[in-house]
C-alpha atoms as one frame of an Amber mdcrd trajectory, in Angstrom:
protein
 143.373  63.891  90.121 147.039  63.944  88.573 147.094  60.404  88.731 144.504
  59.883  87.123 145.045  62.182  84.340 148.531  60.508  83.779 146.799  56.973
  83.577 144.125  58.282  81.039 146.943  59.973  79.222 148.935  56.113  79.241
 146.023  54.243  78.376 145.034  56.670  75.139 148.707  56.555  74.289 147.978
  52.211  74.492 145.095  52.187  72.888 146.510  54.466  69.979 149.644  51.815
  70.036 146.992  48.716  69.859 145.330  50.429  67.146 148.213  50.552  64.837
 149.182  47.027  65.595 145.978  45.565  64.837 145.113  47.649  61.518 146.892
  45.085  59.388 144.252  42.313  60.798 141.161  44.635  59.660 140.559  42.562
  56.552 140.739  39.130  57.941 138.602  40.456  60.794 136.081  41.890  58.172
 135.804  38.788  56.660 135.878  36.505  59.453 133.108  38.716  61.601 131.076
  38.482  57.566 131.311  34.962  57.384 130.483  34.292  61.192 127.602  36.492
  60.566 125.724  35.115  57.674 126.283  31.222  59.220 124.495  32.520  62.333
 121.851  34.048  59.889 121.322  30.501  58.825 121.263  28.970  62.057 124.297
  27.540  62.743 124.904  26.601  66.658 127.828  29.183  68.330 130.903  26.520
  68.199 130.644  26.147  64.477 129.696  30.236  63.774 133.060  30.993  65.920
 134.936  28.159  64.469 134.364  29.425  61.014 134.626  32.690  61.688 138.073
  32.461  62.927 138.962  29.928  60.161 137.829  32.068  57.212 139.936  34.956
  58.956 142.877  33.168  59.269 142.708  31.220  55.812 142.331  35.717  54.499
 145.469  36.716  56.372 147.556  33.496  55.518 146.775  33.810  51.922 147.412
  38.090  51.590 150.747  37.334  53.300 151.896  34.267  50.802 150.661  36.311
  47.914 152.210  39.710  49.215 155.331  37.597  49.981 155.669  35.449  46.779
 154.345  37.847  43.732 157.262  39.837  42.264 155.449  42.254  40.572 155.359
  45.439  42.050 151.973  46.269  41.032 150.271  43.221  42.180 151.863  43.466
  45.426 150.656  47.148  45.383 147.209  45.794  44.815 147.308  43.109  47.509
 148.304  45.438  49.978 145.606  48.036  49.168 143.522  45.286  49.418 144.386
  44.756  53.165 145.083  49.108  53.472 141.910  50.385  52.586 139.532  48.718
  55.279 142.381  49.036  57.769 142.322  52.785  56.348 138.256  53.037  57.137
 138.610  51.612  60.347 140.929  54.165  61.813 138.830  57.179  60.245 136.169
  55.637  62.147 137.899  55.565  65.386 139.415  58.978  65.157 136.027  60.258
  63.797 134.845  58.699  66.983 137.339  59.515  69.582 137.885  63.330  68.585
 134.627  64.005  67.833 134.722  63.482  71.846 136.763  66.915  72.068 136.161
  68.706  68.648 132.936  69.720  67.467 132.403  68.788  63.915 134.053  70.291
  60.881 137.158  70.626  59.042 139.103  69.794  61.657 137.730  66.798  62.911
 137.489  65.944  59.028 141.374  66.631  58.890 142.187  65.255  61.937 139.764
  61.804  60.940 142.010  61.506  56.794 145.004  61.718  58.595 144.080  59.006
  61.159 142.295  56.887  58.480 145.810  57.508  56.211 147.983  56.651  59.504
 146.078  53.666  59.922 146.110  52.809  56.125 150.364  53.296  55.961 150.502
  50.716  59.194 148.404  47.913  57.643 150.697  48.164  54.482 153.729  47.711
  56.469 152.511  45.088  58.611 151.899  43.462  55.529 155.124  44.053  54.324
 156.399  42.500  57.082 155.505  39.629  57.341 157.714  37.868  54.733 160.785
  40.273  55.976 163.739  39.464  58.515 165.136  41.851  59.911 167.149  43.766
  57.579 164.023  44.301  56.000 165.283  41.476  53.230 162.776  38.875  51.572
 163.006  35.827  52.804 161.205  32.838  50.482 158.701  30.633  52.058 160.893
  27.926  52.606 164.354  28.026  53.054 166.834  25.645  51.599 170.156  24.198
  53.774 173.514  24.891  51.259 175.804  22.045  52.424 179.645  22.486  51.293
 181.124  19.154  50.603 185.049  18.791  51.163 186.896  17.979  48.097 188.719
  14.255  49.538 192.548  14.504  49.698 193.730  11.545  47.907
């Protein structure tokens, strides 16, 4: 019975780390899961509804991190990371709506405990999003990076 009390307590713990990993892919997933959808609402075969699906989530997460990474202004990078915060944000109300209404009945406190989940959540995506055009210093690092070659002066 310990044992398995200390695995349940490892897996939550992994699950709760997987969560916060994957809330800056909520958007891309949104839109990839949309787009798969409606193609398979007009008949599509399987291959191309997963192909797409995938494609048009990709192509959504490539493009937030080139524009979060190459706009300077502070407010449109503030807007292109809400962009990818708020469903990211939604999503982890809903699964702390879902996995404490398990153990609380509802209320405030599963209300509370939800905000600050969905707000958790939210914060994660943004700096997921943040990093990705970051090393490790936490520096911006351009798209593409240029070789400086130093010439010797010839002694004549």
């Amino acid at each position: 019975m310990t044992l398995m009390l200390i695995l349940g307590g490892i897996t939550a713990l992994y699950f709760i780390w997987l969560l916060f990993r994957a809330a800056a892919l909520t958007l891309p997933l949104y839109a990839g899961a949309g787009a798969a959808l409606l193609l398979h609402d007009q008949g599509y075969g399987l291959a191309a509804v997963l192909a797409a699906g995938f494609m048009i989530g990709l192509v959504v997460q490539l493009t937030g991190q080139l524009f979060y990474t190459s706009i300077r202004s502070p407010l449109l990078r503030a807007l292109v990371a809400l962009l990818f915060a708020g469903p990211a944000g939604f999503a982890g109300y809903q699964v702390v709506t879902g996995l404490a209404g398990l153990a609380i009945d509802k209320g405030v406190w599963l209300d509370g405990l939800a905000l600050a989940g969905g707000l958790c959540t939210a914060s994660s995506a943004w700096r997921g999003l943040g990093r990705a055009g970051s090393d490790e210093q936490g520096e911006s690092v351009p798209l593409t990076r240029t070789a400086r070659v130093s010439i010797p002066a010839s002694r004549a």
